[in-house]
Short mmCIF file of C-alpha atoms and ligand atoms in Angstrom, two decimals:
data_model
loop_
_atom_site.label_atom_id
_atom_site.label_comp_id
_atom_site.label_asym_id
_atom_site.label_seq_id
_atom_site.Cartn_x
_atom_site.Cartn_y
_atom_site.Cartn_z
CA MET A 1 12.08 20.48 11.36
CA TYR A 2 10.05 18.94 8.53
CA ASP A 3 6.72 20.28 7.38
CA PHE A 4 3.77 17.94 8.01
CA THR A 5 1.23 20.73 8.48
CA THR A 6 1.03 22.57 5.14
CA LEU A 7 -1.86 21.42 2.98
CA ARG A 8 -1.56 21.80 -0.78
CA PRO A 9 -5.09 21.52 -2.15
CA ARG A 10 -4.74 19.40 -5.29
CA ARG A 11 -7.56 20.80 -7.37
CA GLY A 12 -7.11 21.34 -11.08
CA ILE A 13 -3.92 19.26 -11.45
CA GLY A 14 -5.55 15.93 -12.29
CA ALA A 15 -5.01 14.47 -8.80
CA SER A 16 -7.00 11.21 -8.82
CA LYS A 17 -7.76 11.46 -5.13
CA TRP A 18 -9.14 14.99 -5.32
CA GLN A 19 -11.31 14.59 -8.42
CA PRO A 20 -14.39 13.29 -6.54
CA LEU A 21 -14.27 16.49 -4.46
CA GLU A 22 -13.99 18.60 -7.56
CA ARG A 23 -16.90 16.78 -9.19
CA ALA A 24 -19.00 17.27 -6.06
CA GLY A 25 -18.12 20.99 -6.14
CA VAL A 26 -16.71 20.95 -2.60
CA ALA A 27 -14.98 24.29 -2.02
CA ASP A 28 -14.64 24.14 1.79
CA PRO A 29 -10.88 24.39 2.45
CA ASP A 30 -11.22 22.09 5.47
CA VAL A 31 -12.56 19.18 3.41
CA ILE A 32 -9.84 16.91 2.04
CA PRO A 33 -10.11 13.37 0.65
CA PHE A 34 -8.97 10.36 2.70
CA SER A 35 -9.35 7.78 -0.06
CA ILE A 36 -6.69 6.65 -2.59
CA ALA A 37 -3.39 5.75 -0.88
CA ASP A 38 -1.19 8.75 -1.46
CA MET A 39 -0.32 11.45 1.04
CA ASP A 40 -1.61 14.99 1.40
CA LEU A 41 1.82 15.85 2.75
CA ILE A 42 4.74 17.51 1.00
CA THR A 43 7.62 15.15 0.28
CA ALA A 44 11.17 15.43 1.64
CA PRO A 45 12.89 18.75 0.77
CA GLU A 46 15.91 16.84 -0.57
CA ILE A 47 13.68 15.25 -3.22
CA ILE A 48 12.11 18.56 -4.22
CA SER A 49 15.59 20.09 -4.72
CA ALA A 50 16.76 17.15 -6.82
CA LEU A 51 13.62 17.31 -8.97
CA ARG A 52 13.99 21.07 -9.40
CA GLU A 53 17.54 20.59 -10.60
CA ALA A 54 16.48 17.78 -12.90
CA ALA A 55 13.68 19.96 -14.34
CA GLU A 56 16.03 22.87 -14.99
CA PHE A 57 18.39 20.61 -16.89
CA GLY A 58 15.87 20.73 -19.72
CA VAL A 59 16.72 17.53 -21.60
CA TYR A 60 14.37 14.69 -20.71
CA GLY A 61 15.45 11.86 -22.96
CA TYR A 62 15.16 8.10 -22.47
CA THR A 63 16.38 6.97 -19.07
CA SER A 64 17.38 3.61 -17.59
CA MET A 65 18.62 2.49 -14.17
CA ASP A 66 22.36 2.99 -13.70
CA GLU A 67 24.77 1.66 -11.07
CA ALA A 68 24.26 4.66 -8.76
CA TYR A 69 20.50 4.06 -8.80
CA ARG A 70 20.83 0.35 -8.16
CA SER A 71 23.21 0.90 -5.29
CA ALA A 72 20.85 3.50 -3.73
CA VAL A 73 18.04 0.90 -3.81
CA ALA A 74 20.32 -1.80 -2.40
CA GLY A 75 21.51 0.57 0.35
CA TRP A 76 17.91 1.24 1.43
CA MET A 77 17.08 -2.46 1.55
CA ARG A 78 20.18 -3.12 3.66
CA ARG A 79 19.78 -0.22 6.10
CA ARG A 80 16.01 -0.19 6.55
CA HIS A 81 15.16 -3.86 6.03
CA GLY A 82 18.31 -5.86 6.77
CA TRP A 83 18.05 -7.28 3.25
CA GLU A 84 21.23 -7.80 1.25
CA ILE A 85 20.32 -7.65 -2.41
CA GLN A 86 22.49 -7.80 -5.47
CA PRO A 87 22.05 -4.77 -7.74
CA GLY A 88 21.26 -7.07 -10.67
CA TRP A 89 18.17 -8.43 -8.93
CA ILE A 90 16.32 -5.13 -9.41
CA ILE A 91 13.93 -4.74 -12.30
CA ASN A 92 12.45 -1.36 -12.95
CA ALA A 93 8.69 -1.07 -13.42
CA PHE A 94 6.15 1.69 -13.93
CA GLY A 95 4.37 0.58 -10.78
CA VAL A 96 3.83 -2.38 -8.51
CA VAL A 97 0.33 -2.94 -9.89
CA HIS A 98 1.71 -3.01 -13.41
CA ALA A 99 4.31 -5.54 -12.26
CA VAL A 100 1.64 -7.72 -10.63
CA GLY A 101 -0.14 -7.82 -13.98
CA GLN A 102 3.06 -8.78 -15.76
CA ALA A 103 3.89 -11.46 -13.19
CA VAL A 104 0.41 -12.94 -13.56
CA GLN A 105 0.99 -13.17 -17.31
CA ALA A 106 4.58 -14.40 -17.04
CA PHE A 107 3.93 -17.16 -14.51
CA THR A 108 0.36 -18.34 -15.08
CA GLN A 109 -1.82 -19.33 -18.01
CA PRO A 110 -5.38 -18.18 -18.74
CA GLY A 111 -7.80 -20.14 -16.57
CA GLU A 112 -5.22 -20.98 -13.91
CA GLY A 113 -5.81 -19.99 -10.31
CA VAL A 114 -4.29 -17.07 -8.43
CA ILE A 115 -4.80 -16.85 -4.68
CA PHE A 116 -5.15 -13.64 -2.66
CA GLN A 117 -6.35 -12.74 0.81
CA THR A 118 -9.59 -10.80 1.21
CA PRO A 119 -10.41 -8.06 2.06
CA ALA A 120 -8.05 -7.23 -0.78
CA TYR A 121 -6.47 -4.29 -2.54
CA PRO A 122 -8.98 -3.96 -5.45
CA PRO A 123 -6.52 -4.08 -8.40
CA PHE A 124 -5.59 -7.69 -7.52
CA LEU A 125 -9.04 -8.93 -8.48
CA ARG A 126 -9.28 -6.53 -11.43
CA ILE A 127 -6.01 -7.86 -12.89
CA LEU A 128 -7.20 -11.46 -12.58
CA GLN A 129 -10.50 -10.62 -14.26
CA ALA A 130 -8.76 -8.68 -17.03
CA THR A 131 -6.31 -11.51 -17.76
CA GLY A 132 -8.83 -14.36 -17.49
CA ARG A 133 -7.22 -16.06 -14.48
CA THR A 134 -9.32 -17.75 -11.80
CA PRO A 135 -9.46 -15.65 -8.61
CA LEU A 136 -9.09 -17.85 -5.52
CA SER A 137 -10.07 -15.90 -2.42
CA ASN A 138 -8.54 -16.82 0.94
CA PRO A 139 -10.53 -14.64 3.41
CA LEU A 140 -8.67 -13.44 6.48
CA LEU A 141 -10.08 -14.44 9.86
CA ARG A 142 -11.22 -11.56 12.01
CA GLY A 143 -11.03 -11.69 15.79
CA GLU A 144 -11.32 -8.96 18.47
CA GLN A 145 -7.53 -8.54 18.36
CA GLY A 146 -7.40 -8.19 14.59
CA TYR A 147 -6.93 -10.27 11.49
CA THR A 148 -5.09 -13.56 11.05
CA LEU A 149 -4.43 -15.80 8.07
CA ASP A 150 -6.58 -18.87 7.49
CA PHE A 151 -3.76 -21.37 6.95
CA GLU A 152 -6.03 -24.39 6.55
CA ALA A 153 -8.00 -22.74 3.76
CA LEU A 154 -4.75 -21.52 2.20
CA GLU A 155 -3.35 -25.05 2.24
CA ALA A 156 -6.51 -26.34 0.51
CA LEU A 157 -6.34 -23.62 -2.17
CA CYS A 158 -2.62 -24.17 -2.80
CA ALA A 159 -3.23 -27.91 -3.17
CA ARG A 160 -5.53 -27.31 -6.16
CA PRO A 161 -3.69 -28.39 -9.30
CA ASP A 162 -4.66 -25.15 -11.07
CA ALA A 163 -3.30 -22.84 -8.32
CA LYS A 164 -0.02 -21.29 -9.50
CA LEU A 165 0.50 -17.96 -7.79
CA LEU A 166 -0.22 -16.25 -4.46
CA LEU A 167 -0.54 -12.45 -4.48
CA PHE A 168 0.52 -11.70 -0.95
CA CYS A 169 0.17 -8.22 0.50
CA SER A 170 2.70 -7.53 3.26
CA PRO A 171 2.05 -5.31 5.21
CA HIS A 172 -1.58 -5.86 4.40
CA ASN A 173 -3.77 -3.29 2.69
CA PRO A 174 -6.47 -2.56 3.89
CA THR A 175 -6.23 -4.16 7.36
CA GLY A 176 -2.84 -2.76 8.36
CA ARG A 177 -1.55 -6.16 9.51
CA VAL A 178 2.23 -6.65 9.63
CA TRP A 179 2.73 -10.39 9.33
CA SER A 180 5.01 -12.01 11.91
CA GLU A 181 8.02 -14.04 10.86
CA GLU A 182 6.21 -17.15 12.06
CA GLU A 183 3.18 -16.39 9.86
CA LEU A 184 5.41 -15.68 6.87
CA ARG A 185 7.23 -18.99 7.36
CA ARG A 186 3.95 -20.88 7.33
CA VAL A 187 2.80 -19.12 4.15
CA ALA A 188 6.14 -19.71 2.43
CA ASP A 189 6.16 -23.36 3.48
CA ILE A 190 2.61 -24.00 2.18
CA CYS A 191 3.50 -22.38 -1.14
CA ALA A 192 6.80 -24.25 -1.52
CA ARG A 193 5.24 -27.64 -0.75
CA ASN A 194 2.52 -27.05 -3.33
CA GLY A 195 4.58 -25.47 -6.08
CA VAL A 196 2.85 -22.08 -5.77
CA LEU A 197 4.92 -18.99 -6.57
CA LEU A 198 4.72 -15.95 -4.28
CA PHE A 199 4.40 -12.33 -5.36
CA SER A 200 5.02 -10.41 -2.16
CA ASP A 201 3.68 -6.88 -2.57
CA GLU A 202 5.66 -4.98 0.08
CA ILE A 203 4.96 -1.47 -1.13
CA HIS A 204 3.86 -0.42 2.40
CA PHE A 205 6.94 -1.88 4.11
CA ASP A 206 8.42 1.41 5.29
CA PHE A 207 5.33 2.25 7.35
CA ILE A 208 5.62 0.10 10.43
CA ALA A 209 4.04 1.12 13.75
CA PRO A 210 6.18 1.35 16.89
CA VAL A 211 7.08 -2.09 18.37
CA HIS A 212 6.11 -3.93 15.19
CA ARG A 213 8.69 -5.34 12.83
CA HIS A 214 8.39 -6.07 9.14
CA THR A 215 10.21 -9.03 7.62
CA VAL A 216 10.90 -9.02 3.89
CA LEU A 217 9.64 -12.38 2.67
CA ALA A 218 12.80 -13.09 0.67
CA THR A 219 14.98 -12.87 3.81
CA LEU A 220 13.40 -15.94 5.46
CA ASP A 221 15.55 -18.67 3.89
CA GLU A 222 17.00 -19.76 0.57
CA GLN A 223 14.00 -21.80 -0.49
CA THR A 224 11.67 -18.84 -0.03
CA ARG A 225 14.11 -16.43 -1.64
CA ASP A 226 14.07 -18.60 -4.74
CA ASN A 227 10.28 -18.82 -4.81
CA CYS A 228 9.34 -15.16 -4.61
CA ILE A 229 9.10 -11.84 -6.38
CA VAL A 230 9.15 -8.79 -4.11
CA GLY A 231 7.32 -5.64 -5.22
CA THR A 232 8.78 -2.45 -3.72
CA SER A 233 8.68 1.26 -4.46
CA ALA A 234 9.61 4.59 -2.93
CA SER A 235 6.26 5.89 -4.14
CA LYS A 236 4.21 5.21 -1.00
CA THR A 237 7.04 6.03 1.41
CA PHE A 238 7.91 9.40 -0.13
CA ASN A 239 4.64 10.32 -1.86
CA LEU A 240 5.92 9.88 -5.41
CA ALA A 241 3.09 7.82 -6.93
CA GLY A 242 2.63 10.29 -9.80
CA LEU A 243 6.20 9.58 -10.94
CA SER A 244 5.34 5.96 -11.86
CA THR A 245 8.51 4.20 -10.71
CA ALA A 246 8.82 0.90 -8.82
CA ASN A 247 11.53 -1.65 -8.11
CA ILE A 248 10.68 -5.30 -8.51
CA ILE A 249 13.27 -7.49 -6.85
CA ILE A 250 13.69 -11.09 -7.99
CA PRO A 251 16.66 -12.96 -6.46
CA ASN A 252 16.21 -16.17 -8.45
CA ASP A 253 17.86 -16.06 -11.90
CA THR A 254 15.34 -18.26 -13.67
CA LEU A 255 12.33 -16.38 -12.32
CA ARG A 256 13.98 -13.05 -13.12
CA ARG A 257 14.72 -14.07 -16.70
CA ARG A 258 11.15 -15.23 -17.19
CA PHE A 259 9.74 -12.02 -15.78
CA ARG A 260 12.09 -9.87 -17.86
CA ALA A 261 11.21 -11.76 -21.00
CA LYS A 262 7.68 -10.46 -20.43
CA THR A 263 8.42 -6.91 -19.23
CA ASP A 264 11.32 -5.87 -21.46
CA GLY A 265 9.20 -6.55 -24.47
CA TYR A 266 6.93 -3.67 -23.41
CA THR A 267 9.27 -1.25 -21.66
CA GLY A 268 12.56 -1.71 -23.49
CA GLY A 269 14.05 -1.40 -19.98
CA TYR A 270 13.41 2.37 -19.93
CA THR A 271 12.06 4.23 -16.97
CA GLY A 272 10.89 7.75 -16.13
CA TYR A 273 13.53 10.46 -15.78
CA PHE A 274 11.87 12.17 -12.80
CA GLY A 275 10.94 8.92 -11.08
CA LEU A 276 14.51 7.74 -11.26
CA THR A 277 15.87 10.99 -9.82
CA ALA A 278 13.30 11.09 -7.03
CA THR A 279 13.72 7.44 -6.04
CA ARG A 280 17.48 7.62 -5.94
CA THR A 281 17.42 10.82 -3.87
CA ALA A 282 14.80 9.38 -1.51
CA TYR A 283 16.89 6.30 -0.85
CA GLU A 284 20.13 8.24 -0.49
CA LYS A 285 18.92 11.24 1.52
CA GLY A 286 15.38 10.59 2.77
CA GLU A 287 15.80 8.63 5.99
CA ALA A 288 15.56 11.49 8.47
CA TRP A 289 12.39 12.75 6.77
CA LEU A 290 10.81 9.28 6.90
CA ASP A 291 11.63 8.88 10.60
CA ALA A 292 9.94 12.22 11.29
CA LEU A 293 6.94 11.21 9.17
CA LEU A 294 6.51 7.99 11.16
CA VAL A 295 6.25 10.06 14.37
CA HIS A 296 3.62 12.27 12.71
CA LEU A 297 1.65 9.21 11.55
CA ASP A 298 1.76 7.65 15.00
CA GLY A 299 0.20 10.87 16.32
CA ASN A 300 -2.57 10.74 13.70
CA PHE A 301 -3.38 7.12 14.53
CA ARG A 302 -3.52 7.88 18.26
CA LEU A 303 -5.82 10.82 17.62
CA CYS A 304 -8.23 8.67 15.57
CA ARG A 305 -8.20 5.76 17.98
CA GLU A 306 -8.92 7.98 20.98
CA PHE A 307 -11.57 9.95 19.14
CA LEU A 308 -13.39 6.85 17.94
CA ALA A 309 -13.13 5.13 21.34
CA GLN A 310 -14.79 8.17 22.97
CA ARG A 311 -17.38 9.21 20.42
CA PHE A 312 -18.01 5.96 18.51
CA PRO A 313 -17.36 3.23 21.11
CA SER A 314 -19.13 0.56 19.01
CA VAL A 315 -16.87 1.10 16.00
CA TRP A 316 -14.23 -1.63 15.82
CA VAL A 317 -10.85 -0.33 14.70
CA ALA A 318 -8.24 -2.76 13.37
CA PRO A 319 -5.04 -2.43 15.43
CA TRP A 320 -2.48 -0.31 13.60
CA GLU A 321 0.61 -2.37 12.86
CA GLY A 322 1.68 -0.91 9.53
CA THR A 323 0.67 1.08 6.39
CA TYR A 324 -0.91 4.53 6.81
CA LEU A 325 -4.43 3.15 6.50
CA LEU A 326 -7.07 3.16 9.20
CA TRP A 327 -9.51 0.26 8.79
CA ALA A 328 -12.64 0.51 10.88
CA ASP A 329 -16.00 -1.24 11.03
CA PHE A 330 -18.88 1.25 11.06
CA SER A 331 -21.64 -1.33 10.68
CA CYS A 332 -22.93 -0.30 14.12
CA LEU A 333 -24.38 2.80 12.41
CA GLY A 334 -27.04 0.47 11.03
CA LEU A 335 -26.83 1.72 7.42
CA THR A 336 -26.55 -0.28 4.20
CA PRO A 337 -23.15 0.12 2.49
CA GLU A 338 -24.69 2.54 -0.02
CA GLU A 339 -26.41 4.58 2.72
CA GLN A 340 -23.18 4.62 4.69
CA GLU A 341 -21.26 5.93 1.69
CA ARG A 342 -23.82 8.70 1.16
CA PHE A 343 -23.82 9.56 4.86
CA MET A 344 -20.01 9.83 4.96
CA ARG A 345 -19.81 11.92 1.82
CA ASP A 346 -22.90 14.08 1.78
CA GLU A 347 -23.54 14.52 5.50
CA ALA A 348 -20.09 14.24 7.10
CA GLY A 349 -18.05 15.57 4.15
CA LEU A 350 -15.77 12.53 4.38
CA PHE A 351 -14.36 11.15 1.14
CA LEU A 352 -13.21 7.66 2.15
CA ASP A 353 -12.67 4.30 0.50
CA GLU A 354 -15.78 2.27 1.24
CA GLY A 355 -15.03 -1.16 2.66
CA TYR A 356 -17.10 -3.04 0.09
CA ILE A 357 -14.62 -2.19 -2.69
CA PHE A 358 -12.15 -4.54 -0.95
CA GLY A 359 -14.57 -7.46 -1.29
CA ARG A 360 -17.57 -8.85 0.52
CA GLU A 361 -15.66 -9.02 3.83
CA GLY A 362 -15.22 -5.25 3.78
CA ALA A 363 -18.93 -4.31 3.81
CA GLY A 364 -19.62 -1.81 6.60
CA PHE A 365 -15.95 -0.84 6.89
CA GLU A 366 -14.27 2.41 5.94
CA ARG A 367 -10.63 2.79 4.91
CA MET A 368 -9.11 6.15 5.74
CA VAL A 369 -5.66 7.36 4.68
CA LEU A 370 -4.12 9.06 7.71
CA ALA A 371 -1.09 10.52 5.89
CA CYS A 372 -2.32 14.10 6.05
CA PRO A 373 -1.94 17.24 8.15
CA ARG A 374 -3.41 16.83 11.64
CA LEU A 375 -5.66 19.86 11.51
CA GLN A 376 -7.69 18.61 8.54
CA LEU A 377 -7.97 15.21 10.20
CA GLU A 378 -9.27 16.73 13.44
CA ARG A 379 -11.85 18.75 11.52
CA ALA A 380 -12.96 15.69 9.56
CA LEU A 381 -13.49 13.70 12.76
CA GLU A 382 -15.52 16.54 14.28
CA ARG A 383 -17.71 16.63 11.15
CA LEU A 384 -18.30 12.90 11.49
CA ASP A 385 -19.35 13.32 15.11
CA GLN A 386 -21.72 16.18 14.28
CA ALA A 387 -23.27 14.38 11.32
CA ALA A 388 -23.93 11.24 13.40
CA ALA A 389 -25.43 13.39 16.18
CA ARG A 390 -27.72 15.22 13.71
CA ARG A 391 -29.04 11.89 12.46
CA GLY A 392 -29.16 10.28 15.90
CA LEU A 393 -27.24 7.24 14.60
CA PRO A 394 -26.43 4.43 17.04
CA ARG A 395 -22.72 4.36 17.98
C1 LIG B 1 -0.81 -3.09 -1.81
C2 LIG B 1 -0.57 -2.09 -2.87
N1 LIG B 1 0.11 -2.43 -3.98
C3 LIG B 1 0.35 -1.55 -4.97
C4 LIG B 1 -0.11 -0.25 -4.89
C5 LIG B 1 0.11 0.70 -6.01
O1 LIG B 1 1.38 0.61 -6.49
P1 LIG B 1 1.83 1.36 -7.81
O2 LIG B 1 1.32 2.76 -7.73
O3 LIG B 1 3.32 1.28 -7.74
O4 LIG B 1 1.27 0.61 -8.95
C6 LIG B 1 -0.84 0.14 -3.77
C7 LIG B 1 -1.37 1.51 -3.68
O5 LIG B 1 -2.23 1.81 -2.92
C8 LIG B 1 -1.06 -0.79 -2.74
O6 LIG B 1 -1.74 -0.46 -1.64
#
């Protein structure tokens, strides 16, 4: 019923993800990028209609969240995440990354420590470097079954007097981990005991694999609710990243006031006209489309897992629990990270996110966005197989 097969090549429209292909002069219609986390899939038809209507209206003045918007966001949180929020807890932002930067500035001082788990979504480290905060890395532990948190190391980092904030990614980009309630409780408890505030970046929370269950951090208990900021957005879920709209949810009044004191100064509380329309429509009318998309994604993950198990049996693939990101260790190919990048791009025609950009722990890995039509994915995997065969690479 929904269209997850049509590819819209995004050349010539400033699409960040497609620009490396343009620069490399790749004209082959079968080659698509699998890097930056947006989807090469057309969004829900309900959203396209609402945006068309909004475009035809022709007056695009200043826009701010209204009650209908807030209640659409609250309805989504209740229905999809079992989270009862008050409409006044929502703060509008141009993006979750932008909000992370503002939270870092609102709740920490230059030189103070901010903890994050590595491998990490690259903007976390960039924000800390740009704002002069001390990055405190808490590497994940990797076992055959996947990644786990290093609670002992986290406890030690949180106990440092300069540690003020934990940037927590849940579900985790790039590893695809969906943290269990038990794991979240331990993290929340360590932070609370040590006076460390939590920014829970839950932008991927609508992409949960079958049998897994995501828990919004703020739903654990009152103490945690009052010690966290939750970053959410319809942008990943409905492919709206270019509309620059996110919802930052802060249940605690004092924290919310402090955050707003920082953000309102810059934004005046305004938000984008199209982002507002698209987000509200997504949350009011997009559920059936999302459920269909999750089935499509499950199929793409199965395809990749089976393909890699057969043709690249030495490649370790992180179990898919959430997000639309495949995270796989290709170090068995025996290439340096730079050689691996060149091999993927120039020989296999695969534009991926190289693991090393997520930190030292990611070297040898590739991150691949699987939110795309199946045909282009199948062709990409075949190219990988042929390129490895041509080179005689170990796998
Ligand atoms: C963990 C995480 N946070 C934030 C973002 C980006 O959010 P925004 O576009 O709202 O700034 C991404 C995008 O990939 C992400 O993976």
